[in-house]
Amino acid sequence: MKRLRFVLEVHRATHRIGLFLEGAVPPLGLSQGEAHLLAYLLEAGDTSLSELHAAFGHKRSTLTSYMDRLEAKRLVKREARPEDRRSFQVSLTGPGRTLATRVHRRLEALEAVVLGQLGEEDVESLRTGLEAIAEVDREEHPSESPKRRRMRTRST
């Protein structure tokens, strides 16, 4: 059996990010997934559900659950897109933008601490490695159509 060289560290880092978010004062009142979605929406602006799915790689049911909770908290709104009534646009509400800004500032603080310990080359290598992880599913099934890939990922 080969020793894992980075996967456990990625898992540990993800967990630590969640703990860092939980340490916010006053508490954010969000799950880690909800917090990341709000921070993303703050940076990206109004976004389709398909774009959020592509950005995060959640199962569709997981993303729907996050959206349901964020909408129930009145932090986001989902509206049918005028050009395609079958798809939805997600946008931050006023309170959602305020909370997303708090989340983003908290994540900025974490990044600042870490970036203070890394050189620019380290940062680029880290980004390259994380992007490679994000692309694994696509590389394992390169000839698969996007529709087929979505069907397969829904069932996992």
mmCIF file of C-alpha atoms in Angstrom:
data_model
loop_
_atom_site.group_PDB
_atom_site.id
_atom_site.type_symbol
_atom_site.label_atom_id
_atom_site.label_comp_id
_atom_site.label_asym_id
_atom_site.label_seq_id
_atom_site.Cartn_x
_atom_site.Cartn_y
_atom_site.Cartn_z
ATOM 1 C CA MET A 1 0.000 0.000 0.000
ATOM 2 C CA LYS A 2 1.343 3.404 -0.997
ATOM 3 C CA ARG A 3 1.359 6.207 1.534
ATOM 4 C CA LEU A 4 -0.989 9.054 0.591
ATOM 5 C CA ARG A 5 1.092 12.140 -0.165
ATOM 6 C CA PHE A 6 -1.489 14.946 -0.085
ATOM 7 C CA VAL A 7 -5.124 13.796 0.043
ATOM 8 C CA LEU A 8 -5.239 13.608 3.843
ATOM 9 C CA GLU A 9 -3.699 17.078 4.054
ATOM 10 C CA VAL A 10 -6.349 18.468 1.695
ATOM 11 C CA HIS A 11 -9.042 16.896 3.871
ATOM 12 C CA ARG A 12 -7.442 18.287 7.028
ATOM 13 C CA ALA A 13 -7.142 21.757 5.469
ATOM 14 C CA THR A 14 -10.809 21.698 4.425
ATOM 15 C CA HIS A 15 -11.806 20.771 7.961
ATOM 16 C CA ARG A 16 -9.619 23.557 9.395
ATOM 17 C CA ILE A 17 -11.280 26.104 7.087
ATOM 18 C CA GLY A 18 -14.634 25.003 8.487
ATOM 19 C CA LEU A 19 -13.392 25.380 12.059
ATOM 20 C CA PHE A 20 -11.992 28.821 11.208
ATOM 21 C CA LEU A 21 -15.393 29.891 9.884
ATOM 22 C CA GLU A 22 -17.091 28.488 13.004
ATOM 23 C CA GLY A 23 -14.816 30.682 15.132
ATOM 24 C CA ALA A 24 -16.304 33.908 13.774
ATOM 25 C CA VAL A 25 -17.621 36.307 16.418
ATOM 26 C CA PRO A 26 -20.524 36.820 16.308
ATOM 27 C CA PRO A 27 -21.262 33.387 14.820
ATOM 28 C CA LEU A 28 -22.108 33.293 11.126
ATOM 29 C CA GLY A 29 -24.972 30.821 11.578
ATOM 30 C CA LEU A 30 -24.023 28.980 8.385
ATOM 31 C CA SER A 31 -22.697 25.594 7.428
ATOM 32 C CA GLN A 32 -19.317 25.558 5.724
ATOM 33 C CA GLY A 33 -20.971 24.823 2.374
ATOM 34 C CA GLU A 34 -23.424 27.697 2.774
ATOM 35 C CA ALA A 35 -20.584 30.049 3.708
ATOM 36 C CA HIS A 36 -18.558 29.101 0.635
ATOM 37 C CA LEU A 37 -21.563 29.609 -1.634
ATOM 38 C CA LEU A 38 -22.188 33.084 -0.199
ATOM 39 C CA ALA A 39 -18.524 34.060 -0.617
ATOM 40 C CA TYR A 40 -18.600 32.807 -4.197
ATOM 41 C CA LEU A 41 -21.785 34.737 -5.002
ATOM 42 C CA LEU A 42 -20.237 37.883 -3.532
ATOM 43 C CA GLU A 43 -17.286 37.579 -5.917
ATOM 44 C CA ALA A 44 -19.137 36.265 -8.971
ATOM 45 C CA GLY A 45 -22.379 38.218 -8.743
ATOM 46 C CA ASP A 46 -25.681 36.787 -9.947
ATOM 47 C CA THR A 47 -25.018 33.219 -11.023
ATOM 48 C CA SER A 48 -27.013 30.390 -12.542
ATOM 49 C CA LEU A 49 -27.485 27.178 -10.606
ATOM 50 C CA SER A 50 -25.588 25.403 -13.399
ATOM 51 C CA GLU A 51 -22.613 27.721 -12.883
ATOM 52 C CA LEU A 52 -22.690 27.060 -9.125
ATOM 53 C CA HIS A 53 -22.814 23.339 -9.798
ATOM 54 C CA ALA A 54 -19.806 23.598 -12.120
ATOM 55 C CA ALA A 55 -17.885 25.776 -9.645
ATOM 56 C CA PHE A 56 -18.410 23.527 -6.625
ATOM 57 C CA GLY A 57 -19.085 20.084 -8.055
ATOM 58 C CA HIS A 58 -21.832 19.358 -5.519
ATOM 59 C CA LYS A 59 -24.415 16.735 -6.294
ATOM 60 C CA ARG A 60 -27.459 18.540 -7.646
ATOM 61 C CA SER A 61 -29.492 17.460 -4.603
ATOM 62 C CA THR A 62 -26.846 18.865 -2.236
ATOM 63 C CA LEU A 63 -26.749 22.189 -4.065
ATOM 64 C CA THR A 64 -30.552 22.337 -4.002
ATOM 65 C CA SER A 65 -30.522 21.731 -0.231
ATOM 66 C CA TYR A 66 -28.005 24.528 0.278
ATOM 67 C CA MET A 67 -30.082 26.861 -1.874
ATOM 68 C CA ASP A 68 -33.276 25.921 -0.012
ATOM 69 C CA ARG A 69 -31.653 26.737 3.340
ATOM 70 C CA LEU A 70 -30.097 29.992 2.116
ATOM 71 C CA GLU A 71 -33.396 31.046 0.589
ATOM 72 C CA ALA A 72 -35.288 30.156 3.807
ATOM 73 C CA LYS A 73 -32.836 32.398 5.688
ATOM 74 C CA ARG A 74 -33.588 35.116 3.095
ATOM 75 C CA LEU A 75 -29.914 35.329 2.105
ATOM 76 C CA VAL A 76 -30.377 34.457 -1.570
ATOM 77 C CA LYS A 77 -33.178 34.488 -4.084
ATOM 78 C CA ARG A 78 -33.698 32.137 -7.008
ATOM 79 C CA GLU A 79 -35.504 33.441 -10.020
ATOM 80 C CA ALA A 80 -36.235 31.880 -13.372
ATOM 81 C CA ARG A 81 -33.859 33.218 -16.010
ATOM 82 C CA PRO A 82 -35.729 35.295 -18.587
ATOM 83 C CA GLU A 83 -33.872 33.690 -21.519
ATOM 84 C CA ASP A 84 -34.531 30.138 -20.277
ATOM 85 C CA ARG A 85 -37.419 29.657 -17.866
ATOM 86 C CA ARG A 86 -36.146 26.136 -17.032
ATOM 87 C CA SER A 87 -32.973 27.459 -15.371
ATOM 88 C CA PHE A 88 -32.554 29.661 -12.341
ATOM 89 C CA GLN A 89 -30.459 32.676 -11.481
ATOM 90 C CA VAL A 90 -29.223 32.980 -7.885
ATOM 91 C CA SER A 91 -28.526 36.365 -6.350
ATOM 92 C CA LEU A 92 -27.724 37.695 -2.909
ATOM 93 C CA THR A 93 -30.347 39.639 -1.000
ATOM 94 C CA GLY A 94 -29.357 42.700 1.050
ATOM 95 C CA PRO A 95 -28.892 40.651 4.241
ATOM 96 C CA GLY A 96 -27.195 37.948 2.169
ATOM 97 C CA ARG A 97 -24.682 40.460 0.809
ATOM 98 C CA THR A 98 -23.956 41.687 4.342
ATOM 99 C CA LEU A 99 -23.354 38.160 5.634
ATOM 100 C CA ALA A 100 -21.411 37.167 2.508
ATOM 101 C CA THR A 101 -19.126 40.145 3.131
ATOM 102 C CA ARG A 102 -18.488 38.914 6.696
ATOM 103 C CA VAL A 103 -17.732 35.408 5.397
ATOM 104 C CA HIS A 104 -15.446 36.783 2.698
ATOM 105 C CA ARG A 105 -13.525 38.947 5.181
ATOM 106 C CA ARG A 106 -13.097 35.932 7.465
ATOM 107 C CA LEU A 107 -11.729 33.882 4.567
ATOM 108 C CA GLU A 108 -9.488 36.794 3.524
ATOM 109 C CA ALA A 109 -8.018 36.799 7.041
ATOM 110 C CA LEU A 110 -7.293 33.072 6.811
ATOM 111 C CA GLU A 111 -5.691 33.484 3.398
ATOM 112 C CA ALA A 112 -3.553 36.364 4.656
ATOM 113 C CA VAL A 113 -2.101 34.208 7.445
ATOM 114 C CA VAL A 114 -1.343 31.366 5.042
ATOM 115 C CA LEU A 115 -0.006 33.612 2.274
ATOM 116 C CA GLY A 116 2.360 35.149 4.825
ATOM 117 C CA GLN A 117 4.002 31.732 5.072
ATOM 118 C CA LEU A 118 4.170 30.942 1.348
ATOM 119 C CA GLY A 119 6.129 32.315 -1.549
ATOM 120 C CA GLU A 120 4.461 33.169 -4.864
ATOM 121 C CA GLU A 121 5.781 29.957 -6.420
ATOM 122 C CA ASP A 122 4.253 27.940 -3.547
ATOM 123 C CA VAL A 123 0.890 29.624 -4.103
ATOM 124 C CA GLU A 124 0.926 28.852 -7.827
ATOM 125 C CA SER A 125 1.912 25.224 -7.162
ATOM 126 C CA LEU A 126 -0.878 24.880 -4.617
ATOM 127 C CA ARG A 127 -3.425 26.335 -7.064
ATOM 128 C CA THR A 128 -2.182 23.994 -9.794
ATOM 129 C CA GLY A 129 -2.540 20.971 -7.500
ATOM 130 C CA LEU A 130 -6.012 21.941 -6.333
ATOM 131 C CA GLU A 131 -7.146 22.588 -9.902
ATOM 132 C CA ALA A 132 -5.823 19.137 -10.865
ATOM 133 C CA ILE A 133 -7.954 17.580 -8.118
ATOM 134 C CA ALA A 134 -11.002 19.481 -9.374
ATOM 135 C CA GLU A 135 -10.458 18.143 -12.895
ATOM 136 C CA VAL A 136 -10.017 14.445 -11.990
ATOM 137 C CA ASP A 137 -13.617 13.474 -12.720
ATOM 138 C CA ARG A 138 -13.448 15.050 -16.163
ATOM 139 C CA GLU A 139 -10.151 13.326 -16.945
ATOM 140 C CA GLU A 140 -11.436 9.904 -15.871
ATOM 141 C CA HIS A 141 -14.367 10.242 -18.291
ATOM 142 C CA PRO A 142 -13.022 12.451 -21.128
ATOM 143 C CA SER A 143 -15.316 11.146 -23.870
ATOM 144 C CA GLU A 144 -18.416 11.307 -21.707
ATOM 145 C CA SER A 145 -20.918 13.965 -22.674
ATOM 146 C CA PRO A 146 -21.666 16.659 -20.077
ATOM 147 C CA LYS A 147 -25.246 15.335 -19.867
ATOM 148 C CA ARG A 148 -24.033 11.763 -19.178
ATOM 149 C CA ARG A 149 -21.499 13.040 -16.603
ATOM 150 C CA ARG A 150 -24.310 14.914 -14.821
ATOM 151 C CA MET A 151 -26.438 11.770 -14.775
ATOM 152 C CA ARG A 152 -23.559 9.728 -13.338
ATOM 153 C CA THR A 153 -22.685 12.317 -10.681
ATOM 154 C CA ARG A 154 -26.323 12.580 -9.610
ATOM 155 C CA SER A 155 -26.343 8.891 -8.817
ATOM 156 C CA THR A 156 -23.174 9.015 -6.683
#
